[in-house]
């Protein structure tokens, strides 16, 4: 048996919707950075940073993705007697022939969730309950902030191989006072109550702005206030969009 697969080229972007098995409600777009090193070099990781929205996934393309990809999936699952309700994360390749689906995830994604949630201005619980109770159509589309939110992952040295555990982390309060929100992913307290790294991806330093450049500046200002000698991060999260913004 020979399997011939199409090699897709283009830019990757993610589109998130909620569905109750019939209704489909968009809740944002994002772009992730999978490689460990600046300039998208080095081994793949679970994600070294992300931002939302992803302007490359325009409202027109979102409409096309719903119509050509998501709606047929949701409809077929329901017709097959296996209706799906909840969050659908569509990993897309934006090719010259239009958006193509690479994968679906039945979850928010990490670090995508960290940039989607600050832009979600409704009551997420209300929308999730409506998904579970098949009454999404009774709710207004959730309000999403126009701000850009960007998160930078601080990882422990060695990641995505064997990360160095136990490294002390200081300066969280200072970084948050500078305007960032820091989500803890792989942290713990040692016997003296000192915050330490306990995993590969350790912190998500998250900031917002009017565009990617502003959000990126704010996130790296906060990172520079952290004292985490055994940690590292990429310094170019959002580079594609910053370059496009620079082009005017
Ligand atoms: N960041 C990719 C994922 O959560 O699958």
mmCIF file of C-alpha atoms and ligand atoms in Angstrom:
data_model
loop_
_atom_site.group_PDB
_atom_site.id
_atom_site.type_symbol
_atom_site.label_atom_id
_atom_site.label_comp_id
_atom_site.label_asym_id
_atom_site.label_seq_id
_atom_site.Cartn_x
_atom_site.Cartn_y
_atom_site.Cartn_z
ATOM 1 C CA UNK A 1 0.000 0.000 0.000
ATOM 2 C CA UNK A 2 1.354 3.383 -0.953
ATOM 3 C CA UNK A 3 0.010 6.525 0.680
ATOM 4 C CA UNK A 4 0.608 9.732 -1.248
ATOM 5 C CA UNK A 5 0.129 12.873 0.808
ATOM 6 C CA UNK A 6 -0.127 16.445 -0.381
ATOM 7 C CA UNK A 7 2.726 18.663 0.841
ATOM 8 C CA UNK A 8 1.118 21.866 2.052
ATOM 9 C CA UNK A 9 3.035 25.123 1.908
ATOM 10 C CA UNK A 10 1.954 28.432 3.370
ATOM 11 C CA UNK A 11 1.515 30.068 6.738
ATOM 12 C CA UNK A 12 0.008 28.209 9.669
ATOM 13 C CA UNK A 13 -2.747 29.801 11.722
ATOM 14 C CA UNK A 14 -5.324 28.588 14.203
ATOM 15 C CA UNK A 15 -9.040 29.301 14.335
ATOM 16 C CA UNK A 16 -11.169 28.584 17.383
ATOM 17 C CA UNK A 17 -14.917 28.047 17.540
ATOM 18 C CA UNK A 18 -17.465 26.851 20.052
ATOM 19 C CA UNK A 19 -20.163 24.491 18.853
ATOM 20 C CA UNK A 20 -23.154 22.819 20.452
ATOM 21 C CA UNK A 21 -23.361 20.299 17.642
ATOM 22 C CA UNK A 22 -25.344 22.609 15.348
ATOM 23 C CA UNK A 23 -24.474 26.264 15.955
ATOM 24 C CA UNK A 24 -20.875 27.424 15.320
ATOM 25 C CA UNK A 25 -19.555 30.517 17.120
ATOM 26 C CA UNK A 26 -16.059 31.913 16.359
ATOM 27 C CA UNK A 27 -14.022 32.805 19.450
ATOM 28 C CA UNK A 28 -10.781 34.021 17.921
ATOM 29 C CA UNK A 29 -7.674 33.320 15.893
ATOM 30 C CA UNK A 30 -4.039 32.862 16.903
ATOM 31 C CA UNK A 31 -0.570 32.053 15.617
ATOM 32 C CA UNK A 32 1.828 29.882 17.570
ATOM 33 C CA UNK A 33 5.645 29.521 17.329
ATOM 34 C CA UNK A 34 6.581 25.863 17.413
ATOM 35 C CA UNK A 35 10.386 25.920 17.047
ATOM 36 C CA UNK A 36 12.541 26.468 20.098
ATOM 37 C CA UNK A 37 14.881 29.048 18.566
ATOM 38 C CA UNK A 38 14.638 32.576 17.204
ATOM 39 C CA UNK A 39 13.882 32.739 13.501
ATOM 40 C CA UNK A 40 11.892 29.471 13.791
ATOM 41 C CA UNK A 41 15.026 27.338 14.149
ATOM 42 C CA UNK A 42 15.802 24.224 16.206
ATOM 43 C CA UNK A 43 13.560 21.392 17.357
ATOM 44 C CA UNK A 44 9.792 21.560 17.617
ATOM 45 C CA UNK A 45 8.194 22.301 20.979
ATOM 46 C CA UNK A 46 4.657 22.461 22.300
ATOM 47 C CA UNK A 47 4.800 26.191 21.536
ATOM 48 C CA UNK A 48 7.190 28.954 22.560
ATOM 49 C CA UNK A 49 4.713 31.810 22.267
ATOM 50 C CA UNK A 50 1.575 32.965 20.492
ATOM 51 C CA UNK A 51 -0.530 35.978 19.704
ATOM 52 C CA UNK A 52 -4.182 36.682 19.015
ATOM 53 C CA UNK A 53 -5.747 37.793 16.765
ATOM 54 C CA UNK A 54 -3.885 36.490 13.725
ATOM 55 C CA UNK A 55 -4.688 39.179 11.120
ATOM 56 C CA UNK A 56 -3.590 36.799 8.363
ATOM 57 C CA UNK A 57 -6.807 34.866 9.056
ATOM 58 C CA UNK A 58 -9.080 37.631 7.804
ATOM 59 C CA UNK A 59 -12.850 37.683 8.461
ATOM 60 C CA UNK A 60 -13.330 36.550 4.851
ATOM 61 C CA UNK A 61 -11.044 33.541 5.335
ATOM 62 C CA UNK A 62 -12.760 32.736 8.649
ATOM 63 C CA UNK A 63 -16.092 32.655 6.803
ATOM 64 C CA UNK A 64 -14.605 30.340 4.192
ATOM 65 C CA UNK A 65 -13.185 28.009 6.872
ATOM 66 C CA UNK A 66 -16.558 27.800 8.625
ATOM 67 C CA UNK A 67 -18.421 27.135 5.418
ATOM 68 C CA UNK A 68 -16.023 24.708 3.722
ATOM 69 C CA UNK A 69 -14.405 22.937 6.694
ATOM 70 C CA UNK A 70 -16.064 23.353 10.081
ATOM 71 C CA UNK A 71 -19.770 23.295 9.182
ATOM 72 C CA UNK A 72 -19.476 20.053 7.141
ATOM 73 C CA UNK A 73 -17.528 18.432 10.014
ATOM 74 C CA UNK A 74 -20.060 19.419 12.668
ATOM 75 C CA UNK A 75 -22.977 18.374 10.428
ATOM 76 C CA UNK A 76 -21.451 14.988 9.553
ATOM 77 C CA UNK A 77 -20.657 14.209 13.189
ATOM 78 C CA UNK A 78 -24.269 14.969 14.128
ATOM 79 C CA UNK A 79 -25.639 12.909 11.209
ATOM 80 C CA UNK A 80 -23.420 9.974 12.199
ATOM 81 C CA UNK A 81 -24.929 9.999 15.692
ATOM 82 C CA UNK A 82 -21.751 11.316 17.323
ATOM 83 C CA UNK A 83 -22.502 15.024 17.757
ATOM 84 C CA UNK A 84 -19.630 17.107 19.070
ATOM 85 C CA UNK A 85 -20.060 19.980 21.470
ATOM 86 C CA UNK A 86 -17.353 22.136 22.975
ATOM 87 C CA UNK A 87 -14.327 23.975 21.672
ATOM 88 C CA UNK A 88 -12.887 23.128 18.285
ATOM 89 C CA UNK A 89 -9.337 24.238 17.535
ATOM 90 C CA UNK A 90 -8.716 24.199 13.779
ATOM 91 C CA UNK A 91 -5.054 24.074 12.805
ATOM 92 C CA UNK A 92 -4.922 25.518 9.295
ATOM 93 C CA UNK A 93 -2.415 25.983 6.516
ATOM 94 C CA UNK A 94 -3.151 29.087 4.465
ATOM 95 C CA UNK A 95 -2.136 27.864 1.039
ATOM 96 C CA UNK A 96 -2.274 29.477 -2.383
ATOM 97 C CA UNK A 97 -5.415 27.395 -2.959
ATOM 98 C CA UNK A 98 -7.097 28.678 0.177
ATOM 99 C CA UNK A 99 -7.137 27.462 3.791
ATOM 100 C CA UNK A 100 -6.625 23.735 4.347
ATOM 101 C CA UNK A 101 -7.162 21.851 7.586
ATOM 102 C CA UNK A 102 -4.117 20.176 9.108
ATOM 103 C CA UNK A 103 -5.730 19.011 12.342
ATOM 104 C CA UNK A 104 -8.570 19.490 14.778
ATOM 105 C CA UNK A 105 -7.977 19.601 18.516
ATOM 106 C CA UNK A 106 -10.830 19.337 20.998
ATOM 107 C CA UNK A 107 -9.221 21.839 23.392
ATOM 108 C CA UNK A 108 -8.068 25.435 23.556
ATOM 109 C CA UNK A 109 -4.341 24.845 22.943
ATOM 110 C CA UNK A 110 -1.309 25.873 24.929
ATOM 111 C CA UNK A 111 -0.073 28.645 24.604
ATOM 112 C CA UNK A 112 -3.068 29.682 22.441
ATOM 113 C CA UNK A 113 -5.470 29.626 25.388
ATOM 114 C CA UNK A 114 -3.342 32.209 27.211
ATOM 115 C CA UNK A 115 -3.860 34.722 24.374
ATOM 116 C CA UNK A 116 -7.491 33.873 23.596
ATOM 117 C CA UNK A 117 -8.884 34.198 27.112
ATOM 118 C CA UNK A 118 -7.777 37.805 27.806
ATOM 119 C CA UNK A 119 -9.621 38.863 24.615
ATOM 120 C CA UNK A 120 -12.819 36.981 25.507
ATOM 121 C CA UNK A 121 -14.992 39.590 27.156
ATOM 122 C CA UNK A 122 -18.076 37.461 27.784
ATOM 123 C CA UNK A 123 -18.721 34.920 30.510
ATOM 124 C CA UNK A 124 -16.976 31.803 29.201
ATOM 125 C CA UNK A 125 -18.885 29.582 31.644
ATOM 126 C CA UNK A 126 -22.180 30.768 30.186
ATOM 127 C CA UNK A 127 -21.042 29.852 26.663
ATOM 128 C CA UNK A 128 -19.654 26.464 27.691
ATOM 129 C CA UNK A 129 -22.919 25.618 29.477
ATOM 130 C CA UNK A 130 -24.870 26.658 26.380
ATOM 131 C CA UNK A 131 -22.671 24.285 24.319
ATOM 132 C CA UNK A 132 -23.425 21.432 26.705
ATOM 133 C CA UNK A 133 -27.166 22.214 26.717
ATOM 134 C CA UNK A 134 -27.452 22.738 22.899
ATOM 135 C CA UNK A 135 -28.634 26.335 23.126
ATOM 136 C CA UNK A 136 -25.708 28.357 21.716
ATOM 137 C CA UNK A 137 -28.057 29.970 19.182
ATOM 138 C CA UNK A 138 -29.876 31.712 22.053
ATOM 139 C CA UNK A 139 -26.724 33.680 22.984
ATOM 140 C CA UNK A 140 -25.240 36.699 21.246
ATOM 141 C CA UNK A 141 -21.775 36.110 19.713
ATOM 142 C CA UNK A 142 -19.265 36.614 22.527
ATOM 143 C CA UNK A 143 -17.581 40.019 22.549
ATOM 144 C CA UNK A 144 -13.863 39.812 21.712
ATOM 145 C CA UNK A 145 -11.494 42.667 22.507
ATOM 146 C CA UNK A 146 -9.856 44.419 19.537
ATOM 147 C CA UNK A 147 -6.562 44.395 21.465
ATOM 148 C CA UNK A 148 -3.738 42.094 20.488
ATOM 149 C CA UNK A 149 -2.596 39.741 23.241
ATOM 150 C CA UNK A 150 0.826 38.121 22.984
ATOM 151 C CA UNK A 151 2.417 35.527 25.234
ATOM 152 C CA UNK A 152 6.073 34.513 25.486
ATOM 153 C CA UNK A 153 6.945 31.139 27.000
ATOM 154 C CA UNK A 154 9.828 31.093 29.469
ATOM 155 C CA UNK A 155 11.211 27.577 29.370
ATOM 156 C CA UNK A 156 13.844 25.814 31.478
ATOM 157 C CA UNK A 157 17.242 25.324 29.818
ATOM 158 C CA UNK A 158 17.378 21.971 28.047
ATOM 159 C CA UNK A 159 13.749 22.130 26.829
ATOM 160 C CA UNK A 160 12.457 20.503 24.627
ATOM 161 C CA UNK A 161 14.991 17.860 25.715
ATOM 162 C CA UNK A 162 15.533 17.299 29.437
ATOM 163 C CA UNK A 163 14.771 20.588 31.199
ATOM 164 C CA UNK A 164 16.827 21.824 34.130
ATOM 165 C CA UNK A 165 14.523 21.635 37.145
ATOM 166 C CA UNK A 166 14.755 23.473 40.448
ATOM 167 C CA UNK A 167 15.997 26.833 39.109
ATOM 168 C CA UNK A 168 14.876 29.812 41.221
ATOM 169 C CA UNK A 169 12.458 32.354 39.735
ATOM 170 C CA UNK A 170 12.204 35.872 41.141
ATOM 171 C CA UNK A 171 10.607 39.108 39.978
ATOM 172 C CA UNK A 172 7.089 37.861 39.187
ATOM 173 C CA UNK A 173 5.498 40.759 41.072
ATOM 174 C CA UNK A 174 7.692 43.360 39.358
ATOM 175 C CA UNK A 175 6.912 41.873 35.943
ATOM 176 C CA UNK A 176 3.176 41.899 36.671
ATOM 177 C CA UNK A 177 3.367 45.468 37.960
ATOM 178 C CA UNK A 178 4.879 46.389 34.591
ATOM 179 C CA UNK A 179 1.574 45.314 33.015
ATOM 180 C CA UNK A 180 1.987 41.624 32.181
ATOM 181 C CA UNK A 181 -0.104 38.698 33.315
ATOM 182 C CA UNK A 182 2.022 35.672 34.127
ATOM 183 C CA UNK A 183 0.483 32.225 33.861
ATOM 184 C CA UNK A 184 2.369 29.481 35.703
ATOM 185 C CA UNK A 185 2.814 26.276 33.715
ATOM 186 C CA UNK A 186 5.732 24.409 35.319
ATOM 187 C CA UNK A 187 6.439 25.998 38.704
ATOM 188 C CA UNK A 188 6.438 24.908 42.322
ATOM 189 C CA UNK A 189 7.737 25.980 45.705
ATOM 190 C CA UNK A 190 10.864 24.527 47.278
ATOM 191 C CA UNK A 191 11.177 23.720 50.998
ATOM 192 C CA UNK A 192 11.964 27.398 51.729
ATOM 193 C CA UNK A 193 8.908 28.648 49.837
ATOM 194 C CA UNK A 194 11.027 29.886 46.909
ATOM 195 C CA UNK A 195 9.362 29.731 43.484
ATOM 196 C CA UNK A 196 11.210 27.248 41.275
ATOM 197 C CA UNK A 197 10.948 25.714 37.815
ATOM 198 C CA UNK A 198 9.524 22.190 37.776
ATOM 199 C CA UNK A 199 8.912 21.551 34.084
ATOM 200 C CA UNK A 200 9.940 22.354 30.518
ATOM 201 C CA UNK A 201 7.626 25.232 29.742
ATOM 202 C CA UNK A 202 7.627 27.194 32.988
ATOM 203 C CA UNK A 203 5.904 30.594 32.603
ATOM 204 C CA UNK A 204 3.716 32.347 30.043
ATOM 205 C CA UNK A 205 4.422 36.064 30.140
ATOM 206 C CA UNK A 206 1.361 37.638 28.561
ATOM 207 C CA UNK A 207 0.707 41.257 27.618
ATOM 208 C CA UNK A 208 -1.703 43.269 25.491
ATOM 209 C CA UNK A 209 -1.457 46.236 23.149
ATOM 210 C CA UNK A 210 -3.127 47.959 20.222
ATOM 211 C CA UNK A 211 -1.105 45.781 17.820
ATOM 212 C CA UNK A 212 1.452 42.959 17.894
ATOM 213 C CA UNK A 213 4.400 45.337 18.210
ATOM 214 C CA UNK A 214 2.925 46.991 21.329
ATOM 215 C CA UNK A 215 1.965 43.696 22.935
ATOM 216 C CA UNK A 216 5.401 42.266 22.114
ATOM 217 C CA UNK A 217 7.201 45.276 23.643
ATOM 218 C CA UNK A 218 5.106 44.977 26.815
ATOM 219 C CA UNK A 219 5.733 41.223 27.152
ATOM 220 C CA UNK A 220 9.520 41.560 26.733
ATOM 221 C CA UNK A 221 9.648 44.546 29.140
ATOM 222 C CA UNK A 222 8.080 42.260 31.750
ATOM 223 C CA UNK A 223 10.430 39.378 30.894
ATOM 224 C CA UNK A 224 13.426 41.639 31.384
ATOM 225 C CA UNK A 225 12.259 42.216 34.972
ATOM 226 C CA UNK A 226 12.260 38.492 35.734
ATOM 227 C CA UNK A 227 15.227 36.906 37.452
ATOM 228 C CA UNK A 228 15.248 33.298 36.183
ATOM 229 C CA UNK A 229 18.879 32.344 35.441
ATOM 230 C CA UNK A 230 18.059 28.777 34.355
ATOM 231 C CA UNK A 231 15.291 29.943 32.032
ATOM 232 C CA UNK A 232 15.256 31.138 28.437
ATOM 233 C CA UNK A 233 12.768 32.379 25.871
ATOM 234 C CA UNK A 234 12.566 33.275 22.215
ATOM 235 C CA UNK A 235 13.069 36.998 21.620
ATOM 236 C CA UNK A 236 11.046 37.196 18.415
ATOM 237 C CA UNK A 237 7.527 36.033 19.237
ATOM 238 C CA UNK A 238 5.189 37.734 16.757
ATOM 239 C CA UNK A 239 7.947 38.425 14.196
ATOM 240 C CA UNK A 240 5.841 37.751 11.117
ATOM 241 C CA UNK A 241 3.153 40.174 12.152
ATOM 242 C CA UNK A 242 5.621 42.783 13.404
ATOM 243 C CA UNK A 243 7.253 42.696 9.953
ATOM 244 C CA UNK A 244 3.872 43.129 8.285
ATOM 245 C CA UNK A 245 2.931 45.966 10.640
ATOM 246 C CA UNK A 246 6.293 47.573 9.786
ATOM 247 C CA UNK A 247 5.371 47.435 6.132
ATOM 248 C CA UNK A 248 2.441 49.689 7.014
HETATM 249 N N1 LIG B 1 0.223 24.875 20.773
HETATM 250 C C1 LIG B 1 -0.295 23.785 20.083
HETATM 251 C C2 LIG B 1 -1.233 22.930 20.805
HETATM 252 O O1 LIG B 1 -1.638 23.195 21.927
HETATM 253 O O2 LIG B 1 -1.588 21.905 20.251
#
